[in-house]
Tab-separated table of C-alpha atoms and ligand atoms in Angstrom:
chain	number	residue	atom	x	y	z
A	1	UNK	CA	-8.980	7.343	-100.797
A	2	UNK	CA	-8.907	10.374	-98.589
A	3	UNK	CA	-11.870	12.122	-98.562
A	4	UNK	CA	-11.568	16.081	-99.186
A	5	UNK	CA	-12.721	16.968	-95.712
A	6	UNK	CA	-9.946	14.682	-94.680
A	7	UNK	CA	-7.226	16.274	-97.093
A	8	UNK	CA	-8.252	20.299	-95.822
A	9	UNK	CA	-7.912	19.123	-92.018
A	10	UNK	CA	-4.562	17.024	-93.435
A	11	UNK	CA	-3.481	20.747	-95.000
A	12	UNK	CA	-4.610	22.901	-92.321
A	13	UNK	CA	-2.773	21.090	-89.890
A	14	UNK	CA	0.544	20.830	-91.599
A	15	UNK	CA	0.159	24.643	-91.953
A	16	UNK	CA	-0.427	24.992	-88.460
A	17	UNK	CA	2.758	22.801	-87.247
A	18	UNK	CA	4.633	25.044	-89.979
A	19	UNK	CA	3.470	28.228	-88.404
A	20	UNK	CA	4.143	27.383	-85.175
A	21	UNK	CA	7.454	25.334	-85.330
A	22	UNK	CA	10.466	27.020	-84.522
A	23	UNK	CA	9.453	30.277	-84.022
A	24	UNK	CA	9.349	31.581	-80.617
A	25	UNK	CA	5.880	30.507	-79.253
A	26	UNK	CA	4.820	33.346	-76.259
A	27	UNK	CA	3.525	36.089	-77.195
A	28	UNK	CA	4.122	39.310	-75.279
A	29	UNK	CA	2.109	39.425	-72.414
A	30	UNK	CA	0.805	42.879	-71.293
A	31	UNK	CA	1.897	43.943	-68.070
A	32	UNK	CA	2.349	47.400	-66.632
A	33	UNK	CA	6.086	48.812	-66.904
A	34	UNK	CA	6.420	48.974	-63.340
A	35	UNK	CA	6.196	45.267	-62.992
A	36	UNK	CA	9.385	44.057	-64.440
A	37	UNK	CA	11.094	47.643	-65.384
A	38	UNK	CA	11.984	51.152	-63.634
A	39	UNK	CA	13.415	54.370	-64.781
A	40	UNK	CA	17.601	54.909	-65.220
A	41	UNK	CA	17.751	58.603	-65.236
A	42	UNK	CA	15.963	61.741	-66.232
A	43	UNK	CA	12.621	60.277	-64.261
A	44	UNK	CA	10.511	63.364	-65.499
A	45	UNK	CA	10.932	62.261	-69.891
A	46	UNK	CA	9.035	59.139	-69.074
A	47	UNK	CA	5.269	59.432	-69.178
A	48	UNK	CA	2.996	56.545	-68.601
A	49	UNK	CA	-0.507	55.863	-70.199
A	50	UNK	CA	-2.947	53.126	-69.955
A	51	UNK	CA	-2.258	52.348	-66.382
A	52	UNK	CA	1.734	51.970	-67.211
A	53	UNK	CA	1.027	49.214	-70.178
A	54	UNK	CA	2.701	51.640	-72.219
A	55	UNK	CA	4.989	54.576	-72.253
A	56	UNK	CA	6.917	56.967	-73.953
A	57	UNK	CA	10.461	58.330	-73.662
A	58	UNK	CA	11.185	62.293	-74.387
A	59	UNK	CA	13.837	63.385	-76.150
A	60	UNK	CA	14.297	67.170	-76.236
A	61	UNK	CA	17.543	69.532	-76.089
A	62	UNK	CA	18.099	69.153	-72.775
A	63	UNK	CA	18.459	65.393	-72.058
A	64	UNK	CA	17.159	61.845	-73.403
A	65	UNK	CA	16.123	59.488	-70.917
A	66	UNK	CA	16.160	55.766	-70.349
A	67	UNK	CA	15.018	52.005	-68.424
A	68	UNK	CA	16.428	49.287	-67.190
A	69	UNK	CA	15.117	46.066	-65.882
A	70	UNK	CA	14.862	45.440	-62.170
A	71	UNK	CA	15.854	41.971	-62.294
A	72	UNK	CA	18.680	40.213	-63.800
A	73	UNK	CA	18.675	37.211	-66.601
A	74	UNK	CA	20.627	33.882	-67.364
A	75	UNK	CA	18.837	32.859	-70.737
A	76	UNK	CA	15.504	33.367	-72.038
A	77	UNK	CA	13.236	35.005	-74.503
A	78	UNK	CA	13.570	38.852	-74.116
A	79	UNK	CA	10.351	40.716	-75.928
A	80	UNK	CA	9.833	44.926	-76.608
A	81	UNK	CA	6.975	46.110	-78.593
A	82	UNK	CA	8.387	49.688	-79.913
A	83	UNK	CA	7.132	52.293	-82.447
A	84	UNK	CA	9.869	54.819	-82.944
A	85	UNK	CA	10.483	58.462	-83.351
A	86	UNK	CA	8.377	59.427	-86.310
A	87	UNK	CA	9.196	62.551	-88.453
A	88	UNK	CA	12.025	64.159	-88.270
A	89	UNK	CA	14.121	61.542	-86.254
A	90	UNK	CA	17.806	62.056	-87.363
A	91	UNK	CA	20.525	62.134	-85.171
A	92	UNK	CA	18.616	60.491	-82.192
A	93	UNK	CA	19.263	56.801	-81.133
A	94	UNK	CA	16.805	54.388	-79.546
A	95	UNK	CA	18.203	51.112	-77.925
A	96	UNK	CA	17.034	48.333	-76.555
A	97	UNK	CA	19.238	46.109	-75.382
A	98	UNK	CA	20.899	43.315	-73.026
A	99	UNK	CA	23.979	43.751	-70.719
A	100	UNK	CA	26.096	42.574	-67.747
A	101	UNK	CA	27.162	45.321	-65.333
A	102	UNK	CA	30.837	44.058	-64.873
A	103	UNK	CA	34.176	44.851	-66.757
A	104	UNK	CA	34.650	42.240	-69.239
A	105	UNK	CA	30.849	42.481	-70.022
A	106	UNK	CA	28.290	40.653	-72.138
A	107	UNK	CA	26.134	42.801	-74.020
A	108	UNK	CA	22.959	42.258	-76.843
A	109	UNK	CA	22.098	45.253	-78.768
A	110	UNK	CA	19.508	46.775	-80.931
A	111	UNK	CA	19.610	50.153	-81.902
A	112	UNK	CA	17.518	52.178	-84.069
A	113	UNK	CA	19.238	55.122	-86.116
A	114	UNK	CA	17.025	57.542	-86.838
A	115	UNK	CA	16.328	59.980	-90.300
A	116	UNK	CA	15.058	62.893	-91.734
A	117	UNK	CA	11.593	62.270	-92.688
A	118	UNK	CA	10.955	59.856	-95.159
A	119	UNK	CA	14.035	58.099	-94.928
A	120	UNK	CA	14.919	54.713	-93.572
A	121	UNK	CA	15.610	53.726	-90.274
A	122	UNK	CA	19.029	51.414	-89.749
A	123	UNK	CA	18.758	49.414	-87.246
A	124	UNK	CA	22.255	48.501	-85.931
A	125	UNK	CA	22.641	45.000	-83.924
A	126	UNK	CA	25.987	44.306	-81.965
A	127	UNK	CA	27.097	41.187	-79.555
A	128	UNK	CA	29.857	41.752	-76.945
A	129	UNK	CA	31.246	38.519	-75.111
A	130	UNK	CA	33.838	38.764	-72.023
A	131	UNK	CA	33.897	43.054	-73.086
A	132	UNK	CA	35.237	42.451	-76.716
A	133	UNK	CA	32.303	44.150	-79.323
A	134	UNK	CA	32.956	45.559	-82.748
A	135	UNK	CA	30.561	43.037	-84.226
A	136	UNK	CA	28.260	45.119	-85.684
A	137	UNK	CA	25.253	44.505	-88.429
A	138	UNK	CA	23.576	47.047	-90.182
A	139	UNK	CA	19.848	46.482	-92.092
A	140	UNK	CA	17.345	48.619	-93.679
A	141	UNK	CA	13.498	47.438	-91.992
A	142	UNK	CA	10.842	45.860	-94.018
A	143	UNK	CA	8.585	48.239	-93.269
A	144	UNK	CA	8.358	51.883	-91.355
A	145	UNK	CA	8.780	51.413	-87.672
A	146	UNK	CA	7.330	54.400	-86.788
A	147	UNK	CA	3.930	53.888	-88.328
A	148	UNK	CA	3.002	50.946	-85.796
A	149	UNK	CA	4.302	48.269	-82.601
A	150	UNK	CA	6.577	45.911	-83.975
A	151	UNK	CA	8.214	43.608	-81.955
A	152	UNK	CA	11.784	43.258	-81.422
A	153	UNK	CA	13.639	40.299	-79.379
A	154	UNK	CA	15.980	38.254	-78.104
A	155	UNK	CA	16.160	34.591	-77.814
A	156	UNK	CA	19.019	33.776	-75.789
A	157	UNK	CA	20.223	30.095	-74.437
A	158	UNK	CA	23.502	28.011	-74.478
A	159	UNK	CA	23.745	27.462	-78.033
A	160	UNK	CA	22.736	30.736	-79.976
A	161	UNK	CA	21.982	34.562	-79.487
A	162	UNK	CA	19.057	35.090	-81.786
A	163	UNK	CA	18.032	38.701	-82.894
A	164	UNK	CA	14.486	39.005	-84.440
A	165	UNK	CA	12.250	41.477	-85.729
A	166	UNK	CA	8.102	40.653	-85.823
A	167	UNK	CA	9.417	36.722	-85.307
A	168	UNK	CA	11.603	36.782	-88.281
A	169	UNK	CA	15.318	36.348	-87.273
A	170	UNK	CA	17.477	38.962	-88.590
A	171	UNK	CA	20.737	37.962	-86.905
A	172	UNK	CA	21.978	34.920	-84.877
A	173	UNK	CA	25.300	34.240	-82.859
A	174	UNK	CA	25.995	30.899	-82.478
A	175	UNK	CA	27.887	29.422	-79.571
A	176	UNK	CA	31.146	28.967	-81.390
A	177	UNK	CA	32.847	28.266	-77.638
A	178	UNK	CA	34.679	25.546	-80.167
A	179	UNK	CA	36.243	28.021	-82.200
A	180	UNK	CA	38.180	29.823	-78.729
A	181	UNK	CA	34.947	32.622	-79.104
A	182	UNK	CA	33.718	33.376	-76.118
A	183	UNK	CA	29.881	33.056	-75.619
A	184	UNK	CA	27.429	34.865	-72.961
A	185	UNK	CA	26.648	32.436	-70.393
A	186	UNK	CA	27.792	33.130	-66.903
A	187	UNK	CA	26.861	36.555	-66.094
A	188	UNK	CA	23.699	37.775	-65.797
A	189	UNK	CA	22.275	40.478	-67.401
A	190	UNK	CA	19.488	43.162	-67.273
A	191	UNK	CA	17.719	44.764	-70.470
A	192	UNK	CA	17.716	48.536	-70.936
A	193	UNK	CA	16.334	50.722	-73.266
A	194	UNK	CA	17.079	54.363	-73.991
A	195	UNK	CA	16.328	57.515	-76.328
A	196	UNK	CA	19.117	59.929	-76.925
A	197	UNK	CA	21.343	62.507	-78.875
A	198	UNK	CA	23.842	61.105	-81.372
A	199	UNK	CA	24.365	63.230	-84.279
A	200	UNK	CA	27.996	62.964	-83.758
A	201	UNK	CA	27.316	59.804	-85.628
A	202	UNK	CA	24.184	57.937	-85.853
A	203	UNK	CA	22.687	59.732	-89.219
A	204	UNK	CA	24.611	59.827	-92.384
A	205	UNK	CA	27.559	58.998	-90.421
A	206	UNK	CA	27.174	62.516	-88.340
A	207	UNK	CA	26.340	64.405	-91.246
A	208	UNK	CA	22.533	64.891	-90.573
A	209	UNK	CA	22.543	66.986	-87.315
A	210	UNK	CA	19.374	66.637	-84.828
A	211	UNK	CA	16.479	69.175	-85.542
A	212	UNK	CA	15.825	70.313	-81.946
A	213	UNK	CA	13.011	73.015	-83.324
A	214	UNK	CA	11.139	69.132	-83.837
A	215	UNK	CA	11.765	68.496	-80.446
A	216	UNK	CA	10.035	66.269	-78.222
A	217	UNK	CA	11.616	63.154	-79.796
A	218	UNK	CA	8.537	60.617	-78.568
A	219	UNK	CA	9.634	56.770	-78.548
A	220	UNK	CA	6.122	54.564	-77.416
A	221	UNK	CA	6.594	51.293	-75.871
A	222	UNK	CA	4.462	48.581	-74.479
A	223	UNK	CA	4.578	44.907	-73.768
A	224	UNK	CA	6.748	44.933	-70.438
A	225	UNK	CA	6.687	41.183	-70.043
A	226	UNK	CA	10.242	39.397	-69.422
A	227	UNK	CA	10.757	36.218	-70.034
A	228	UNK	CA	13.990	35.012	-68.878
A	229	UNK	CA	15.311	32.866	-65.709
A	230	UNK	CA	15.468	35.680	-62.710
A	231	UNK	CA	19.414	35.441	-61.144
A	232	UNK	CA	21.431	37.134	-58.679
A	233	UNK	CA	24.201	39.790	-60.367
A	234	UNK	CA	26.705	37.005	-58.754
A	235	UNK	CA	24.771	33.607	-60.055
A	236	UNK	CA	27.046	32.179	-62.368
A	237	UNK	CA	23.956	29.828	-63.343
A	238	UNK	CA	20.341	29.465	-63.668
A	239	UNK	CA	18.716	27.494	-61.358
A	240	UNK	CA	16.567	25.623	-63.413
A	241	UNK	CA	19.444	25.396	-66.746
A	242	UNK	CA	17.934	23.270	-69.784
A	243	UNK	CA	14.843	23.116	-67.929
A	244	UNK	CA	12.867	26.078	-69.557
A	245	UNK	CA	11.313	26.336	-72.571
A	246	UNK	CA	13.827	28.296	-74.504
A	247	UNK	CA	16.314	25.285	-73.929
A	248	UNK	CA	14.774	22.921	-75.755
A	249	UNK	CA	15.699	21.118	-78.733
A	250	UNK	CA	13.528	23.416	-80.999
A	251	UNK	CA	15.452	26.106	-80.244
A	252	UNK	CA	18.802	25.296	-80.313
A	253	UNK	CA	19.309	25.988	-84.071
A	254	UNK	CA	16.543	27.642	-86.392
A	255	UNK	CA	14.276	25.879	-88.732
A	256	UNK	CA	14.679	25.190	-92.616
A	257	UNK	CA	12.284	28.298	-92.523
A	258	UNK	CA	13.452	30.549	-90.313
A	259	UNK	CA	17.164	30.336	-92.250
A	260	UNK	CA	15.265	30.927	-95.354
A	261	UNK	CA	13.877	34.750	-94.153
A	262	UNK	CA	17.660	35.275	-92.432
A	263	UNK	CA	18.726	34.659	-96.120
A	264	UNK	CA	16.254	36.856	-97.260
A	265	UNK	CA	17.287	39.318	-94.764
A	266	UNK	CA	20.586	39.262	-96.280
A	267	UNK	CA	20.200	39.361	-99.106
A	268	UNK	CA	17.819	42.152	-99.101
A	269	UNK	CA	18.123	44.458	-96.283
A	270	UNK	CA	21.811	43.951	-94.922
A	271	UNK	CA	23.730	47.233	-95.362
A	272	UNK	CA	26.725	46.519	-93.651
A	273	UNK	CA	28.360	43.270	-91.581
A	274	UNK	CA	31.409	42.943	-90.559
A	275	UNK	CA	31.763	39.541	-91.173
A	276	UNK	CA	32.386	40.914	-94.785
A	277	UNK	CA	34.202	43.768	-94.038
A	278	UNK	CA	37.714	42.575	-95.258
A	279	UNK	CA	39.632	46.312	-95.111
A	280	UNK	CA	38.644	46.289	-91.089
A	281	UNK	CA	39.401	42.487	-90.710
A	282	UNK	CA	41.671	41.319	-92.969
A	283	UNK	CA	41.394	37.808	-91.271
A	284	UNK	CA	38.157	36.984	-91.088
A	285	UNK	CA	36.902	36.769	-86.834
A	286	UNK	CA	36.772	33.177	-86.301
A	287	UNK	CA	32.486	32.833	-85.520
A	288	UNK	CA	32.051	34.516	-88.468
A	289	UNK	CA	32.829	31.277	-89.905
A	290	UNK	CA	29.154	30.646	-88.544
A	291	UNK	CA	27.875	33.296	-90.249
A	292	UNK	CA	28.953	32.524	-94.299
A	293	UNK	CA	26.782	29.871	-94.512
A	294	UNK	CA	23.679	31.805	-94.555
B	1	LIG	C1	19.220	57.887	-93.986
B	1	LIG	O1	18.889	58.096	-95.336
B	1	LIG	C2	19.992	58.121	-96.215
B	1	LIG	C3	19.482	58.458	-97.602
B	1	LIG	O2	18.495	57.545	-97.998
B	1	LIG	C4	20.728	56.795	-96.150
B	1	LIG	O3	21.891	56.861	-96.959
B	1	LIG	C5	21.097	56.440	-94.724
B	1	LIG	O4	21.665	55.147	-94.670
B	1	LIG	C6	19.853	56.500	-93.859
B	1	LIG	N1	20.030	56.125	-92.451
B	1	LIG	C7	20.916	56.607	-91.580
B	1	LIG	C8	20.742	56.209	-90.183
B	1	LIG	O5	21.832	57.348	-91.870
């Protein structure tokens, strides 16, 4: 008969393998912005603190401002710690996202809607393959994103796009190549992240305008890290394909657990997706097919 002692260690362990299974193993590692990233325009509404390990983006009447990665990516695990606009945030837009710099372009997005105080964030995800979008998701956050880091990502290989939030998936796009939809995987991309002026539309659908008299909008971010296989805007591969971590087997679908907090996701956050949304597409897109089953 198993002795307790043996049993706990039995326990602890199968918690441990549960914990760690699936879910995307690294960490963010803290490295200075200038490592991996550089400024896209209005140089003077970034400031740096901490030795560049994090940074904020200004907001104010006169212009937003924005990043970009210096390299480019085929695949990988793509990691932002952000705490957003607190207050009075409506009618500004922060976005963090992936994208190709071609015509027909692939492109990854997150972006944050703000509110007037006290009221939710959205937080709008989007996929674009070979320059067709319109696939977008709307949820309602867990918790206030303003308050503290959370981390927001992007695991990215051959066989799914996978959104998360603090490790918990919130959206995935499976390679559904099978069903004639195309799927990122030849062009290269770099991640960007902005802060600007929407209230044309982000808030209320336009309705809540942007209170410049609360102006500067401050967006913080830190964890600068990239973790992604490093191609030329040309390569139309990755020289070391099914090699890296994110290839492997573990993450080429999610766990029984990770589909059960998607489902929860779903069924408690999701505002709006429109692989529901029968009055815009009365036949249903075909990888949304992918997508029912959650
Ligand atoms: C802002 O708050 C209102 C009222 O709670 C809500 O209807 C709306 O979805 C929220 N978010 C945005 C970005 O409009």
């Amino acid at each position: 008969m198993a002795s307790y002692q043996q049993w706990t260690l039995f326990v602890s362990l199968l918690c441990l393998v549960s914990a760690t299974m699936g879910a995307p193993p690294r960490k963010p590692i803290s490295v200075p912005f200038g490592r991996n990233y550089q400024p896209t325009w209005a140089f003077d509404h970034i400031k740096y603190f901490n030795g560049g390990n994090e940074i904020q983006l200004h907001l104010d009447k006169y212009t937003g401002t924005g990043f970009q990665s210096k390299g480019n990516y085929l695949f990988g695990h793509f990691h932002m710690q952000i705490k957003l606009v607190p207050g009075d945030s409506a009618g500004t837009v922060t976005a963090y996202y992936l994208s190709s710099q071609n015509a027909e372009h692939d492109e990854i997005d997150f972006e944050f809607l703000g509110n007037r105080t006290g009221q939710p964030y959205i937080l709008q995800t989007n996929v674009f393959t070979g320059g067709k979008g319109d696939r977008e998701q709307r949820i309602f956050l867990w918790f206030d994103p303003t308050a503290a880091y959370h981390s927001y990502s992007v695991l990215w290989n051959l066989y799914q796009i996978v959104f998360f939030v603090d490790d918990i998936p919130i959206r995935v796009f499976k390679n559904s190549k099978d069903l004639g939809v195309k799927f990122p995987f030849n062009q290269p991309m770099k991640l960007y992240s902005s802060l600007w002026n929407a209230d044309d539309w982000a808030t209320r659908g336009g309705l809540e305008k942007t209170d410049w008299s609360k102006a500067p909008f401050i967006a913080t971010y830190k964890g600068f890290h990239i973790d992604g296989c490093e191609a030329s805007v040309e390569a139309k591969f990755c020289a070391t394909q099914g090699q890296r971590w994110w290839d492997q087997k573990e993450f080429q679908d999610l766990d029984a657990n990770q589909w059960r907090r998607l489902k929860w996701v779903r069924q408690k956050f999701t505002i709006y997706n429109y692989c529901t949304d029968r009055v815009r597409y009365p036949t249903l897109p075909p990888e949304c097919k992918r997508d029912r089953d959650i």
